[in-house]
Tab-separated table of C-alpha atoms and ligand atoms in Angstrom:
chain	number	residue	atom	x	y	z
A	1	UNK	CA	9.048	-6.604	-15.498
A	2	UNK	CA	9.638	-4.605	-12.274
A	3	UNK	CA	12.541	-5.247	-9.037
A	4	UNK	CA	12.991	-3.269	-5.922
A	5	UNK	CA	15.958	-4.098	-4.494
A	6	UNK	CA	17.132	-3.385	-0.784
A	7	UNK	CA	20.538	-3.371	-0.566
A	8	UNK	CA	22.425	-2.926	3.196
A	9	UNK	CA	19.864	-0.928	4.398
A	10	UNK	CA	20.726	1.349	7.118
A	11	UNK	CA	17.936	3.829	8.734
A	12	UNK	CA	17.484	5.702	11.986
A	13	UNK	CA	14.407	7.105	14.280
A	14	UNK	CA	14.608	10.678	14.661
A	15	UNK	CA	14.624	10.673	18.420
A	16	UNK	CA	11.474	12.419	20.167
A	17	UNK	CA	13.500	13.788	22.712
A	18	UNK	CA	15.927	15.143	20.540
A	19	UNK	CA	18.627	12.831	21.487
A	20	UNK	CA	20.634	11.040	19.220
A	21	UNK	CA	18.976	9.322	16.327
A	22	UNK	CA	18.283	5.598	17.161
A	23	UNK	CA	18.907	3.072	14.037
A	24	UNK	CA	16.399	0.755	13.526
A	25	UNK	CA	17.847	-0.468	10.437
A	26	UNK	CA	20.849	-2.607	10.395
A	27	UNK	CA	21.645	-3.760	7.189
A	28	UNK	CA	18.229	-5.144	5.054
A	29	UNK	CA	18.574	-7.156	1.748
A	30	UNK	CA	15.562	-7.810	-0.182
A	31	UNK	CA	14.452	-8.025	-3.541
A	32	UNK	CA	10.896	-8.158	-5.002
A	33	UNK	CA	9.853	-8.836	-8.355
A	34	UNK	CA	6.748	-8.431	-10.705
A	35	UNK	CA	4.528	-12.136	-9.589
A	36	UNK	CA	6.479	-12.551	-6.282
A	37	UNK	CA	5.002	-12.707	-3.043
A	38	UNK	CA	7.352	-12.092	-0.067
A	39	UNK	CA	6.102	-12.922	3.434
A	40	UNK	CA	8.273	-11.000	6.344
A	41	UNK	CA	7.494	-11.984	9.578
A	42	UNK	CA	9.472	-10.860	13.118
A	43	UNK	CA	9.191	-9.791	16.864
A	44	UNK	CA	7.147	-7.271	17.434
A	45	UNK	CA	9.618	-3.967	17.579
A	46	UNK	CA	12.210	-5.939	15.348
A	47	UNK	CA	11.733	-3.156	12.534
A	48	UNK	CA	9.073	-4.218	9.693
A	49	UNK	CA	7.474	-1.350	9.956
A	50	UNK	CA	10.597	0.881	9.762
A	51	UNK	CA	11.421	-0.937	6.955
A	52	UNK	CA	7.810	-0.313	4.803
A	53	UNK	CA	7.926	3.545	6.023
A	54	UNK	CA	12.008	3.359	4.792
A	55	UNK	CA	10.435	2.281	1.400
A	56	UNK	CA	7.974	4.906	1.305
A	57	UNK	CA	9.658	7.767	2.334
A	58	UNK	CA	8.636	8.751	5.869
A	59	UNK	CA	10.039	11.905	6.717
A	60	UNK	CA	10.658	10.549	10.402
A	61	UNK	CA	12.976	8.193	9.156
A	62	UNK	CA	16.721	8.974	7.445
A	63	UNK	CA	18.315	6.477	5.337
A	64	UNK	CA	22.242	6.680	6.660
A	65	UNK	CA	23.683	3.910	4.307
A	66	UNK	CA	22.652	1.505	1.444
A	67	UNK	CA	20.229	1.706	-1.116
A	68	UNK	CA	16.763	1.152	-2.426
A	69	UNK	CA	16.647	1.088	-6.085
A	70	UNK	CA	13.316	0.031	-8.785
A	71	UNK	CA	14.189	-1.245	-11.893
A	72	UNK	CA	17.710	0.249	-10.754
A	73	UNK	CA	15.813	3.888	-10.625
A	74	UNK	CA	17.494	5.597	-7.458
A	75	UNK	CA	13.879	5.430	-4.618
A	76	UNK	CA	16.119	7.175	-1.967
A	77	UNK	CA	16.103	10.458	-4.370
A	78	UNK	CA	12.402	10.294	-5.499
A	79	UNK	CA	9.885	12.485	-3.141
A	80	UNK	CA	7.035	10.690	-1.627
A	81	UNK	CA	4.516	11.289	-4.631
A	82	UNK	CA	7.265	10.182	-7.187
A	83	UNK	CA	7.514	6.776	-5.309
A	84	UNK	CA	3.951	6.762	-5.944
A	85	UNK	CA	4.146	7.362	-9.224
A	86	UNK	CA	7.124	5.165	-9.856
A	87	UNK	CA	5.279	2.061	-8.924
A	88	UNK	CA	5.352	1.520	-4.939
A	89	UNK	CA	2.356	1.213	-2.757
A	90	UNK	CA	2.567	0.919	1.538
A	91	UNK	CA	-0.726	0.145	2.628
A	92	UNK	CA	-0.040	1.370	6.685
A	93	UNK	CA	-0.233	-0.796	10.151
A	94	UNK	CA	-1.803	2.030	11.561
A	95	UNK	CA	-3.699	4.125	8.556
A	96	UNK	CA	-3.666	7.622	9.384
A	97	UNK	CA	-7.512	9.434	9.549
A	98	UNK	CA	-7.970	12.293	7.346
A	99	UNK	CA	-11.086	14.196	8.475
A	100	UNK	CA	-13.080	16.727	6.305
A	101	UNK	CA	-11.359	14.585	3.289
A	102	UNK	CA	-14.244	11.975	1.596
A	103	UNK	CA	-13.256	8.945	0.557
A	104	UNK	CA	-14.318	9.549	-2.559
A	105	UNK	CA	-12.451	12.589	-2.855
A	106	UNK	CA	-9.545	11.139	-1.767
A	107	UNK	CA	-9.497	8.206	-3.555
A	108	UNK	CA	-10.191	10.253	-7.065
A	109	UNK	CA	-6.956	12.744	-6.389
A	110	UNK	CA	-4.591	10.005	-5.397
A	111	UNK	CA	-5.880	8.026	-8.627
A	112	UNK	CA	-5.011	11.517	-10.996
A	113	UNK	CA	-1.437	12.194	-9.469
A	114	UNK	CA	-0.618	7.790	-9.476
A	115	UNK	CA	-2.042	8.086	-13.230
A	116	UNK	CA	-1.054	11.158	-14.407
A	117	UNK	CA	-4.735	12.170	-15.596
A	118	UNK	CA	-8.175	12.486	-13.643
A	119	UNK	CA	-10.139	9.565	-14.608
A	120	UNK	CA	-13.394	10.254	-16.310
A	121	UNK	CA	-15.947	10.781	-13.873
A	122	UNK	CA	-18.388	8.224	-15.116
A	123	UNK	CA	-15.882	5.151	-15.745
A	124	UNK	CA	-14.490	6.181	-12.277
A	125	UNK	CA	-17.754	6.183	-10.386
A	126	UNK	CA	-17.929	2.815	-11.629
A	127	UNK	CA	-15.103	1.630	-10.775
A	128	UNK	CA	-15.111	2.557	-7.349
A	129	UNK	CA	-18.493	1.045	-6.769
A	130	UNK	CA	-17.142	-2.297	-8.195
A	131	UNK	CA	-14.388	-2.051	-6.258
A	132	UNK	CA	-16.441	-1.316	-2.966
A	133	UNK	CA	-18.725	-3.979	-4.073
A	134	UNK	CA	-15.517	-6.268	-4.254
A	135	UNK	CA	-14.267	-5.775	-0.729
A	136	UNK	CA	-18.092	-5.733	0.901
A	137	UNK	CA	-17.603	-2.284	1.574
A	138	UNK	CA	-20.590	-0.149	2.155
A	139	UNK	CA	-21.644	2.897	-0.707
A	140	UNK	CA	-22.180	5.199	2.179
A	141	UNK	CA	-18.308	4.879	2.920
A	142	UNK	CA	-17.333	7.066	0.172
A	143	UNK	CA	-18.885	10.107	1.945
A	144	UNK	CA	-17.431	9.916	4.974
A	145	UNK	CA	-13.748	11.149	5.654
A	146	UNK	CA	-11.051	8.959	4.824
A	147	UNK	CA	-10.662	6.773	7.721
A	148	UNK	CA	-12.517	9.048	10.262
A	149	UNK	CA	-14.402	6.805	13.111
A	150	UNK	CA	-13.578	3.539	10.931
A	151	UNK	CA	-12.808	0.305	13.081
A	152	UNK	CA	-9.828	-1.061	12.440
A	153	UNK	CA	-10.966	-3.954	9.880
A	154	UNK	CA	-12.962	-1.041	7.610
A	155	UNK	CA	-9.485	0.846	7.596
A	156	UNK	CA	-7.723	-2.281	6.563
A	157	UNK	CA	-10.055	-2.943	3.942
A	158	UNK	CA	-9.837	0.565	2.988
A	159	UNK	CA	-6.378	0.137	2.345
A	160	UNK	CA	-6.861	-2.886	0.102
A	161	UNK	CA	-9.466	-0.448	-1.584
A	162	UNK	CA	-6.658	1.906	-2.635
A	163	UNK	CA	-4.273	-0.399	-3.379
A	164	UNK	CA	-6.993	-2.145	-6.287
A	165	UNK	CA	-7.543	1.392	-7.741
A	166	UNK	CA	-4.568	2.738	-7.873
A	167	UNK	CA	-2.703	-0.695	-8.975
A	168	UNK	CA	1.298	-0.267	-7.890
A	169	UNK	CA	3.526	-2.024	-9.514
A	170	UNK	CA	4.992	-3.222	-5.471
A	171	UNK	CA	2.259	-3.426	-2.672
A	172	UNK	CA	3.939	-3.342	0.625
A	173	UNK	CA	1.595	-4.843	2.978
A	174	UNK	CA	1.918	-4.042	6.735
A	175	UNK	CA	-0.096	-6.357	8.949
A	176	UNK	CA	-2.818	-5.790	6.436
A	177	UNK	CA	-4.477	-9.212	8.770
A	178	UNK	CA	-4.718	-7.594	12.117
A	179	UNK	CA	-7.927	-7.133	13.227
A	180	UNK	CA	-9.633	-8.308	10.542
A	181	UNK	CA	-12.527	-11.388	10.991
A	182	UNK	CA	-12.794	-14.365	9.425
A	183	UNK	CA	-14.953	-13.422	6.762
A	184	UNK	CA	-13.222	-9.863	5.552
A	185	UNK	CA	-9.332	-12.049	6.285
A	186	UNK	CA	-10.678	-13.837	3.400
A	187	UNK	CA	-11.997	-11.104	1.222
A	188	UNK	CA	-9.319	-8.466	1.625
A	189	UNK	CA	-6.686	-11.588	0.870
A	190	UNK	CA	-8.736	-12.216	-2.281
A	191	UNK	CA	-8.892	-8.720	-3.306
A	192	UNK	CA	-4.891	-8.912	-2.869
A	193	UNK	CA	-4.834	-11.853	-5.143
A	194	UNK	CA	-7.480	-10.359	-8.021
A	195	UNK	CA	-4.983	-7.270	-7.779
A	196	UNK	CA	-1.435	-8.746	-7.802
A	197	UNK	CA	-2.660	-11.542	-10.765
A	198	UNK	CA	-3.659	-8.626	-12.953
A	199	UNK	CA	-1.077	-6.324	-12.817
A	200	UNK	CA	1.806	-9.240	-12.495
A	201	UNK	CA	2.363	-7.047	-8.723
A	202	UNK	CA	5.530	-8.034	-6.501
A	203	UNK	CA	3.942	-8.097	-2.973
A	204	UNK	CA	5.467	-7.841	0.626
A	205	UNK	CA	3.559	-8.868	3.070
A	206	UNK	CA	4.154	-8.186	6.839
A	207	UNK	CA	2.290	-10.234	8.939
A	208	UNK	CA	2.482	-12.154	12.481
A	209	UNK	CA	-0.172	-15.115	11.721
A	210	UNK	CA	0.185	-18.012	9.013
A	211	UNK	CA	-3.683	-17.353	8.829
A	212	UNK	CA	-3.423	-15.093	5.959
A	213	UNK	CA	-0.436	-17.165	4.180
A	214	UNK	CA	-3.469	-19.867	3.727
A	215	UNK	CA	-5.068	-17.025	1.195
A	216	UNK	CA	-2.466	-15.570	0.043
A	217	UNK	CA	0.441	-17.772	-1.305
A	218	UNK	CA	4.215	-16.729	-0.920
A	219	UNK	CA	6.730	-17.631	-2.242
A	220	UNK	CA	9.540	-16.686	-0.060
A	221	UNK	CA	8.925	-16.002	3.244
A	222	UNK	CA	11.488	-14.114	5.735
A	223	UNK	CA	12.331	-13.625	9.543
A	224	UNK	CA	12.778	-10.197	10.408
A	225	UNK	CA	14.946	-9.427	13.871
A	226	UNK	CA	17.038	-6.975	15.070
A	227	UNK	CA	17.092	-4.651	11.817
A	228	UNK	CA	17.448	-6.959	9.417
A	229	UNK	CA	16.512	-10.403	7.405
A	230	UNK	CA	18.207	-13.292	9.431
A	231	UNK	CA	16.948	-16.302	7.537
A	232	UNK	CA	14.547	-16.957	3.921
A	233	UNK	CA	12.983	-20.067	2.741
A	234	UNK	CA	9.632	-21.166	1.445
A	235	UNK	CA	6.207	-21.097	3.050
A	236	UNK	CA	7.697	-24.476	5.113
A	237	UNK	CA	9.477	-21.199	7.088
A	238	UNK	CA	5.998	-19.450	8.356
A	239	UNK	CA	5.172	-23.104	9.610
A	240	UNK	CA	8.205	-23.571	11.286
A	241	UNK	CA	7.749	-20.119	12.892
A	242	UNK	CA	4.091	-21.173	14.258
A	243	UNK	CA	5.060	-23.886	15.709
A	244	UNK	CA	8.890	-22.488	17.420
A	245	UNK	CA	8.646	-19.216	17.357
A	246	UNK	CA	11.483	-16.875	17.219
A	247	UNK	CA	13.256	-18.766	19.860
A	248	UNK	CA	16.452	-19.734	17.746
A	249	UNK	CA	16.988	-16.421	16.274
A	250	UNK	CA	16.725	-15.151	19.872
A	251	UNK	CA	19.426	-17.215	21.100
A	252	UNK	CA	21.852	-17.497	18.126
A	253	UNK	CA	21.603	-13.207	18.915
A	254	UNK	CA	22.221	-13.753	22.894
A	255	UNK	CA	25.486	-16.264	21.763
A	256	UNK	CA	26.341	-14.120	18.976
A	257	UNK	CA	26.292	-17.040	17.043
B	1	LIG	N1	9.837	7.738	17.187
B	1	LIG	C1	10.588	6.892	16.967
B	1	LIG	N2	11.256	7.024	18.329
B	1	LIG	C2	11.682	5.827	18.969
B	1	LIG	N3	11.697	4.588	18.587
B	1	LIG	C3	11.305	4.519	17.793
B	1	LIG	C4	10.433	5.486	16.796
B	1	LIG	N4	9.957	4.745	15.715
B	1	LIG	C5	10.089	3.506	15.978
B	1	LIG	N5	10.684	3.240	16.756
B	1	LIG	C6	11.032	1.968	17.728
B	1	LIG	O1	11.859	1.440	16.548
B	1	LIG	C7	11.689	-0.143	16.337
B	1	LIG	C8	10.995	-0.452	15.436
B	1	LIG	O2	9.842	-0.163	15.364
B	1	LIG	P1	8.876	-0.821	13.932
B	1	LIG	O3	7.443	-0.242	13.731
B	1	LIG	O4	9.611	-0.470	12.775
B	1	LIG	O5	8.781	-2.551	14.434
B	1	LIG	P2	7.784	-3.375	13.806
B	1	LIG	O6	8.552	-4.651	13.749
B	1	LIG	O7	6.857	-3.001	12.854
B	1	LIG	O8	6.657	-4.190	15.117
B	1	LIG	P3	5.704	-4.481	15.115
B	1	LIG	O9	4.969	-5.732	15.219
B	1	LIG	O10	4.853	-4.383	17.045
B	1	LIG	O11	4.360	-3.456	14.103
B	1	LIG	C9	11.113	-0.528	18.057
B	1	LIG	O12	11.247	-0.221	18.971
B	1	LIG	C10	10.473	1.388	18.457
B	1	LIG	O13	9.915	1.196	19.145
B	2	LIG	MG1	4.926	-2.894	12.770
């Protein structure tokens, strides 16, 4: 049983122009436990990706107050790879390209780092092949450079390939559904469900669309607005957002209600 706990988290981004840091997260409270799926929805620019980066340990974001713990351990005191070894995983909204590093080398290095020992080559090759075929990824991709020249949807599929191989305790999926065609959406969702079930994992799913929630069923839905979670509910909240948008939250913010 694993618990990721985010308490009153404030974080700033280092300004590109060398000016003052800009506060993006303004008091996020969120708890994700093993076996739970949480969906986070919210307008563009509200800070959803910033939250995922702050949890994963992206150096551009500075946590100014609040806490993040994993089973009581201080995540903020951990380096990025310690966070990964502790069982945290982030599938990025915009996966980075790593020219010159093949997918197969990258995956094996990542698995070695997370598992603490190199996977036995014969087992590993089989494992990767199986995982790739589950996600309908062409085997030739294993010799291509990480994400280089991959289409948007291909990048997203490879994020889920990593998820299936690294088997984190808590997975944060930042708009994994964006850019996927209808078949890929189903295949990727099934991949997430398979992993979550097998590992009894906690999943934090950031999305703009309820379509993916028909495949990956969240027990909790949170509305993220202006740097914090302003409302939480069950799956019905996602339907309400689809129908009415974020107007009631925008208005509440405008009137200070
Ligand atoms: N390096 C930066 N310099 C200045 N502002 C930044 C920087 N990085 C992020 N921001 C700002 O922080 C805010 C939150 O961005 P973030 O990417 O977390 O939003 P989001 O909720 O994920 O949006 P989307 O739904 O569009 O993905 C945005 O207004 C963004 O412009
Ligand atoms: Mg984002």
